[in-house]
Coordinates of C-alpha atoms and ligand atoms in Angstrom, one line a residue:
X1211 CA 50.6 -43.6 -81.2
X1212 CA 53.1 -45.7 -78.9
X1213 CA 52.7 -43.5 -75.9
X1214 CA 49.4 -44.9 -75.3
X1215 CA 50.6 -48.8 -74.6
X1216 CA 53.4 -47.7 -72.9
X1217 CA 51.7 -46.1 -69.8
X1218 CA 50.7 -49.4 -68.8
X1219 CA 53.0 -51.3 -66.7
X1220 CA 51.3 -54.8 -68.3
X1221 CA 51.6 -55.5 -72.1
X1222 CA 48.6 -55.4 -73.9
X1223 CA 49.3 -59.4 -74.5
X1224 CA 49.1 -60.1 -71.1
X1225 CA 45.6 -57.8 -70.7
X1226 CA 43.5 -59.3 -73.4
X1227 CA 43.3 -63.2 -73.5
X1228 CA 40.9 -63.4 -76.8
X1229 CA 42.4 -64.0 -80.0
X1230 CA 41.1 -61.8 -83.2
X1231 CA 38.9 -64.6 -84.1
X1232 CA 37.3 -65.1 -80.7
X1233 CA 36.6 -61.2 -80.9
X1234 CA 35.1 -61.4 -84.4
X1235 CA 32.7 -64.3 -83.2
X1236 CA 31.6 -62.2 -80.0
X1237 CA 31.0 -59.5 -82.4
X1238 CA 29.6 -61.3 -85.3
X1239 CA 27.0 -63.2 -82.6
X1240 CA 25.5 -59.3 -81.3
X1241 CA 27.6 -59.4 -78.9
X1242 CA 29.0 -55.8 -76.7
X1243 CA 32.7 -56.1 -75.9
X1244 CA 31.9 -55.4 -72.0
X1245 CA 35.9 -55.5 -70.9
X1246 CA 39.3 -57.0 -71.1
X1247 CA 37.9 -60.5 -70.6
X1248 CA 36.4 -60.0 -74.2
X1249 CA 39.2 -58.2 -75.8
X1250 CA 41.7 -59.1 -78.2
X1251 CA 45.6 -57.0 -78.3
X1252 CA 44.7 -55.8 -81.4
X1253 CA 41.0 -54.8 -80.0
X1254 CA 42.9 -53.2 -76.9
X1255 CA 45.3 -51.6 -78.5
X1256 CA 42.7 -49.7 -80.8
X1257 CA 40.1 -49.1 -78.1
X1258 CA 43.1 -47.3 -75.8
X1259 CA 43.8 -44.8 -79.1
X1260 CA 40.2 -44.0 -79.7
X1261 CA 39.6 -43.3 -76.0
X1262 CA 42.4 -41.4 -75.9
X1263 CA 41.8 -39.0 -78.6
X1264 CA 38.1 -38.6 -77.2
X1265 CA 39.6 -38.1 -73.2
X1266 CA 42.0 -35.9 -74.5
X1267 CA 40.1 -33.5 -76.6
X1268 CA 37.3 -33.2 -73.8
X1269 CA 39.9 -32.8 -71.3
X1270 CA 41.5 -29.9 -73.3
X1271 CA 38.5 -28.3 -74.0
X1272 CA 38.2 -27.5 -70.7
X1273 CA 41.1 -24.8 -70.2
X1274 CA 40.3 -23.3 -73.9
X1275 CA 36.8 -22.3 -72.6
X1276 CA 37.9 -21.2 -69.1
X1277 CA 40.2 -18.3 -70.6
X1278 CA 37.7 -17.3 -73.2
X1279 CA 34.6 -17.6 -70.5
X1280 CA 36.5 -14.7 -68.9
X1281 CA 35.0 -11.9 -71.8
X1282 CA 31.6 -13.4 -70.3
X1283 CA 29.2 -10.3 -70.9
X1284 CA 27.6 -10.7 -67.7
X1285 CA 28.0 -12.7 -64.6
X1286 CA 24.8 -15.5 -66.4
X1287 CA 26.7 -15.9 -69.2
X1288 CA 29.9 -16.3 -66.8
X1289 CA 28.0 -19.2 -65.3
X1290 CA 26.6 -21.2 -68.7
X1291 CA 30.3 -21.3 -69.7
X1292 CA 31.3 -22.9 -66.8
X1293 CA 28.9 -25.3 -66.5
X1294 CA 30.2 -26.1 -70.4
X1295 CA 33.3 -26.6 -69.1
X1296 CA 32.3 -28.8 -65.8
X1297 CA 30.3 -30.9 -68.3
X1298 CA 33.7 -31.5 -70.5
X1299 CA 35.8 -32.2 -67.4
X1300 CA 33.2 -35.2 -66.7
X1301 CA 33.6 -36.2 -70.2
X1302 CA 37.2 -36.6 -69.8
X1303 CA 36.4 -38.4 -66.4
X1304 CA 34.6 -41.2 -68.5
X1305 CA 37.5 -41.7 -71.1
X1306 CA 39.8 -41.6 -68.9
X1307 CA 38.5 -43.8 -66.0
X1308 CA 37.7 -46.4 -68.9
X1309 CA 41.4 -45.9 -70.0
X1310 CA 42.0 -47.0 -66.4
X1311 CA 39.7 -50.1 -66.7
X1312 CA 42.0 -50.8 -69.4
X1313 CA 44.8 -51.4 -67.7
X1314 CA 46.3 -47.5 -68.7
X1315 CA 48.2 -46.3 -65.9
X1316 CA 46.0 -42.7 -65.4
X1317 CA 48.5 -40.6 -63.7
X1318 CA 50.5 -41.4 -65.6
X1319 CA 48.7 -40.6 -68.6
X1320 CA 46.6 -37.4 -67.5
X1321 CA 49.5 -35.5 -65.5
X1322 CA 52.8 -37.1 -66.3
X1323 CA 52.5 -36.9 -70.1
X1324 CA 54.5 -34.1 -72.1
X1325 CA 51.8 -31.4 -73.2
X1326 CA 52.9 -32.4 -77.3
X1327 CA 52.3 -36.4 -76.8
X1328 CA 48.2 -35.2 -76.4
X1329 CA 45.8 -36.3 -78.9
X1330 CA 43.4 -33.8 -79.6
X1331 CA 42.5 -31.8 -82.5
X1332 CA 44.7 -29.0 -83.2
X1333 CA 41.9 -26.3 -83.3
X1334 CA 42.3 -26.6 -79.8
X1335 CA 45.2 -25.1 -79.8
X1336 CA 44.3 -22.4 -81.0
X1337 CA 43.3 -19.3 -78.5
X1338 CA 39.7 -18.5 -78.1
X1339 CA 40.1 -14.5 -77.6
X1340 CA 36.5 -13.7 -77.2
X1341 CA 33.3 -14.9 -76.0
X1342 CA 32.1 -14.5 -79.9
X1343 CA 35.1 -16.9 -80.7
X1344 CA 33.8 -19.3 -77.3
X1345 CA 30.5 -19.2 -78.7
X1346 CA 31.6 -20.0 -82.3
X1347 CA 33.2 -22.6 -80.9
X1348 CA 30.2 -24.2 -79.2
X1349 CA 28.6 -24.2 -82.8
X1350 CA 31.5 -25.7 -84.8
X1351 CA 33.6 -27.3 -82.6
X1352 CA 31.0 -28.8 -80.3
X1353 CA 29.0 -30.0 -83.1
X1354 CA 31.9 -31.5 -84.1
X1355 CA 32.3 -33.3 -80.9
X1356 CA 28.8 -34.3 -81.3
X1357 CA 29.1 -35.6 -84.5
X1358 CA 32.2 -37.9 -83.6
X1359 CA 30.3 -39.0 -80.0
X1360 CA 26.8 -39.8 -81.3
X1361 CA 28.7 -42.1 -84.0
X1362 CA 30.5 -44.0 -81.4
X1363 CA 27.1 -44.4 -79.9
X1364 CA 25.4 -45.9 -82.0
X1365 CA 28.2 -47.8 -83.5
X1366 CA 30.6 -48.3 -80.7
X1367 CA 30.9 -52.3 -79.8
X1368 CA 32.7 -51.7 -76.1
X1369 CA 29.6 -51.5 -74.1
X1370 CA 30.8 -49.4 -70.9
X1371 CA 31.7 -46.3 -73.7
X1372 CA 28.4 -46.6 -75.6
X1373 CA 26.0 -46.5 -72.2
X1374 CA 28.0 -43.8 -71.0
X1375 CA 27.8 -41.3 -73.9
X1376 CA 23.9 -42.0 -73.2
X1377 CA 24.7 -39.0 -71.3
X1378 CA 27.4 -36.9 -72.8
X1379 CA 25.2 -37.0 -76.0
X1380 CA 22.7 -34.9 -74.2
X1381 CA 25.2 -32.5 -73.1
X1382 CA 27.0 -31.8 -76.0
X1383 CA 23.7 -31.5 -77.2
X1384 CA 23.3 -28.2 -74.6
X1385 CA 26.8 -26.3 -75.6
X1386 CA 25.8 -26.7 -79.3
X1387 CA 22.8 -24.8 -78.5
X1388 CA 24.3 -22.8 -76.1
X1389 CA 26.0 -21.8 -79.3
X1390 CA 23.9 -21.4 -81.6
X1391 CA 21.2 -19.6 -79.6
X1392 CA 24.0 -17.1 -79.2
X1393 CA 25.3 -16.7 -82.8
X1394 CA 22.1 -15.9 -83.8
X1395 CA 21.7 -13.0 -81.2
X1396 CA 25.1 -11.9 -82.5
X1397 CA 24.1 -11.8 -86.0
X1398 CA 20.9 -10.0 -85.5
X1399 CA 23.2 -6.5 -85.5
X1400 CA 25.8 -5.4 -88.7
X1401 CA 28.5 -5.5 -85.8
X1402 CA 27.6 -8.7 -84.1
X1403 CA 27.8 -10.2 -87.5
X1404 CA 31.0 -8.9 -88.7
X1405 CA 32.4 -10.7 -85.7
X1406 CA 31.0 -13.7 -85.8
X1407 CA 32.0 -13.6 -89.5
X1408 CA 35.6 -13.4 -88.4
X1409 CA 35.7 -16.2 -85.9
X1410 CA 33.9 -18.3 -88.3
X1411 CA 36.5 -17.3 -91.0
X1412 CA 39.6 -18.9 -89.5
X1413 CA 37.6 -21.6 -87.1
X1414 CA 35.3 -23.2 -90.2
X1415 CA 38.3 -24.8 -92.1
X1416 CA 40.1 -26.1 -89.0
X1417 CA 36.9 -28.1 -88.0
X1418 CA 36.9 -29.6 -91.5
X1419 CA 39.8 -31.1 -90.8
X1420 CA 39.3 -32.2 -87.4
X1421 CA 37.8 -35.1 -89.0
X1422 CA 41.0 -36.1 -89.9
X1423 CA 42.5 -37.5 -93.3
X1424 CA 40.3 -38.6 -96.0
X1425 CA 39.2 -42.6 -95.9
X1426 CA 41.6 -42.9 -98.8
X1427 CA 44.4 -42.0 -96.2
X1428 CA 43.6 -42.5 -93.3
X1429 CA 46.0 -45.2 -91.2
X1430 CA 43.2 -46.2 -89.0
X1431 CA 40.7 -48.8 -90.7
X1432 CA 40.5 -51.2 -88.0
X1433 CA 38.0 -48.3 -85.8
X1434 CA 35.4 -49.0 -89.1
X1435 CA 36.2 -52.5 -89.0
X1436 CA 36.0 -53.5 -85.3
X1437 CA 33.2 -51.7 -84.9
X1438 CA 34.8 -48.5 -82.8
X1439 CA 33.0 -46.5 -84.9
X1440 CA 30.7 -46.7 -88.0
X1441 CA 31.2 -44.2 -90.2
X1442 CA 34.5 -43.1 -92.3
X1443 CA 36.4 -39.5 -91.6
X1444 CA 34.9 -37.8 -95.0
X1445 CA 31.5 -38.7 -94.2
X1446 CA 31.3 -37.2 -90.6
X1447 CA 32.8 -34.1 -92.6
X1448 CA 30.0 -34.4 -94.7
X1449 CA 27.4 -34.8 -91.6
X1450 CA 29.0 -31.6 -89.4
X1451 CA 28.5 -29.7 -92.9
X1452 CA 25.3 -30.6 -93.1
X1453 CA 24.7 -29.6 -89.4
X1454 CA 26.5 -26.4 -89.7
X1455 CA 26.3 -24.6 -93.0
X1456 CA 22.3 -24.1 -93.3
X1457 CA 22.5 -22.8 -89.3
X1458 CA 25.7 -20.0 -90.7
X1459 CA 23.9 -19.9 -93.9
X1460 CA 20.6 -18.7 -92.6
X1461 CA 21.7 -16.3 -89.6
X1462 CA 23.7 -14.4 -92.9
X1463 CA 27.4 -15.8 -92.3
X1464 CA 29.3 -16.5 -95.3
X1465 CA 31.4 -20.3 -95.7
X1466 CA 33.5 -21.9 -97.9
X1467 CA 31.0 -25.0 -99.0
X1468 CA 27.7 -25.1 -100.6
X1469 CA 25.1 -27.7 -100.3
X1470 CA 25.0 -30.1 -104.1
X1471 CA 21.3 -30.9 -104.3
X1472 CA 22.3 -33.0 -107.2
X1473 CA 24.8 -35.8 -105.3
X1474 CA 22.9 -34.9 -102.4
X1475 CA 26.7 -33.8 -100.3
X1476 CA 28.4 -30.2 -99.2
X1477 CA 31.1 -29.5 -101.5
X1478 CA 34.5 -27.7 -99.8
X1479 CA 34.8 -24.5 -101.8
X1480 CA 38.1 -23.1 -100.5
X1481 CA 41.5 -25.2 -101.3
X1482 CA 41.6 -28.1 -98.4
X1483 CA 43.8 -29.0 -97.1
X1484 CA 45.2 -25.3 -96.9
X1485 CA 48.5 -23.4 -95.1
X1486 CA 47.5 -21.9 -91.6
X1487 CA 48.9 -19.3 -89.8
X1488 CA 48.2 -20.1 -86.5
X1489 CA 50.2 -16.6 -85.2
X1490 CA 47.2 -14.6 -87.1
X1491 CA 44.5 -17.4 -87.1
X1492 CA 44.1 -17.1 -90.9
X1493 CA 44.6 -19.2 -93.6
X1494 CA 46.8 -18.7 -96.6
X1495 CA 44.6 -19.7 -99.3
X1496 CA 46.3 -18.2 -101.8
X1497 CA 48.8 -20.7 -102.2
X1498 CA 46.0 -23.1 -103.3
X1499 CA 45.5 -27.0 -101.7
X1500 CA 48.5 -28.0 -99.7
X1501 CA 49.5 -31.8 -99.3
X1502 CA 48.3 -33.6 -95.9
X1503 CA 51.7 -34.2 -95.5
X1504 CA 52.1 -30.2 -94.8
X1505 CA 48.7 -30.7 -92.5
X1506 CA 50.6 -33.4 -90.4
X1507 CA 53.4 -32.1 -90.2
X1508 CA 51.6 -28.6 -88.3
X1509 CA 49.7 -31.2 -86.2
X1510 CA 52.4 -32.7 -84.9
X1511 CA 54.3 -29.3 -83.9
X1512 CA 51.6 -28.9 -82.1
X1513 CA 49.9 -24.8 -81.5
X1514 CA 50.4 -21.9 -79.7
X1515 CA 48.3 -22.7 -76.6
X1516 CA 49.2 -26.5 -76.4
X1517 CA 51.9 -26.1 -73.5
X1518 CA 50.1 -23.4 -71.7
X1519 CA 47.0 -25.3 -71.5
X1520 CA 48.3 -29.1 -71.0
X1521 CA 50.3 -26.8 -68.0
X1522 CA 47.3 -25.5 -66.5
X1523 CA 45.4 -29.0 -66.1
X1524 CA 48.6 -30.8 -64.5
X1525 CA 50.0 -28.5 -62.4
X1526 CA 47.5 -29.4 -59.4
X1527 CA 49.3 -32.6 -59.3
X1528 CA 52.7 -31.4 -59.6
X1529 CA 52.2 -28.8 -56.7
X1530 CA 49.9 -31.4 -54.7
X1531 CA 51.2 -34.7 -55.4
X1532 CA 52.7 -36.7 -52.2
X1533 CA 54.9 -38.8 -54.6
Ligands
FE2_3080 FE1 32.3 -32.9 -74.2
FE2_3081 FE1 31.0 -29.9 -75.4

């Protein structure tokens, strides 16, 4: 991800005096990395992607919701979406305002950045066409979100992050619930079912891969090993599974993974990776398990709602801006 040390005007050498050892003493002494005097390039350099990704995805969030909060039922239900969506423009504050600690140039990065160079999960974009795909996406994708953030949490080694998702935690916390406590009104009627059914259909699978490649592939091992996060991409899958498919399970919604009470682990029943139509949110799963390559390769293009939306949160500083 070059983009990312690019936006600063000051190379990442000249930001972060410590060398990889003095980092790994800090660390190794119980130490919290508390800011640049403490960093390492190499520290810096994977602290800015992380944050990133995180800032990003919050920050996207944030338009996805908005268009789907319009099928609100009633005026109430108007109002808990939007204070979902105020809660994920304050997460994005966080990352972003760290990012800026770090020496990231923010403008730069928040409204001058072309919509495809944005780093968050491609299930965002993806339209949400309904508040029973908005609320479907409180349970999945916000208990994804959840999963990833409470990790960093506990695990996270840069201090100013960890205190600060003190608070996010709880929040996510809310449009989890938010979610769930509506999927299970929905599924208390045949109709409200069937619909739920559908969202989950197409939105399920696209959540299992948010977490990303497996460990065995994954181009990323120095989040595990500087201590960015603590746990590997395939088992956060396993802990949003674990999350997820009793809830579905027990309001009567059918998903591709059952629970092994032998190994103790949710085994993917559905070929995964797998082809995506992203025009007709469904997945071609006749053509069996595609490569990751395949899976990149879609991530990369980037979906249907990625200009639209990246548009909607810049275009305030475009139309405002005194530069
Ligand atoms: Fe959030
Ligand atoms: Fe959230």
């Amino acid at each position: 991800m070059p983009n990312v040390s690019q936006v600063s005007h000051v190379s990442v050498e000249d930001l972060a005096p410590w060398s990889e050892e003095q980092v790994q003493a800090h660390l190794a002494a119980g130490k919290l990395v508390e800011g640049l005097q403490h960093m390492s390039p190499k520290y810096l350099e994977g602290m800015r992607r992380i944050l990133t990704v995180s800032a990003d995805t919050e920050f996207v969030s944030a338009p996805s919701y908005l268009r789907a909060a319009q099928h609100a039922p009633a005026l109430n239900n108007f109002g808990s979406a939007m204070s979902i969506i105020q809660d994920e423009l304050a997460h994005a504050h966080i990352g972003y305002r760290l990012l800026g600690d770090l020496g990231v140039d923010m403008d730069r990065l928040i409204y001058e950045r072309p919509a495809e160079e944005f780093k968050y999960p491609y299930a965002f974009d993806l339209p949400l066409d309904s508040w029973v795909e908005l609320v479907c996406a409180n349970a999945l994708y916000d208990q994804a979100g959840f999963v990833l953030l409470s990790d960093v949490h506990r695990h996270s080694t840069f201090g100013p992050w960890k205190r600060a998702l003190a608070k996010v935690d709880k929040e996510e916390t809310f449009h989890l619930r938010h979610g769930r406590t509506w999927v299970k009104k929905l599924c208390r009627e045949p109709d409200g079912r069937a619909a739920v059914q559908a969202a989950v259909d197409w939105m399920f699978i696209l959540t299992l891969e948010w977490f990303g490649l497996p460990d065995e592939r994954k181009h990323h091992g120095i989040q595990l090993e500087y201590g960015f996060k603590g746990l590997g991409n395939d088992e956060l899958r396993q802990e949003w599974m674990r999350a997820v498919v009793p809830f579905l399970e027990e309001v009567g919604i059918d998903v591709p993974a059952h629970h092994d009470p032998e190994a103790d682990v949710y085994v993917i029943d559905c070929p995964f990776p797998a082809r995506f139509d992203p025009e007709r949110k469904a997945w071609d799963l006749s053509a069996g398990a595609v490569g990751w390559d395949e899976v990149l390769a879609r991530w990369k293009a980037r979906g249907p709602m990625n200009r639209d939306y990246v548009e909607r949160l810049q275009r305030g500083y475009r139309t405002t801006s005194l530069r």
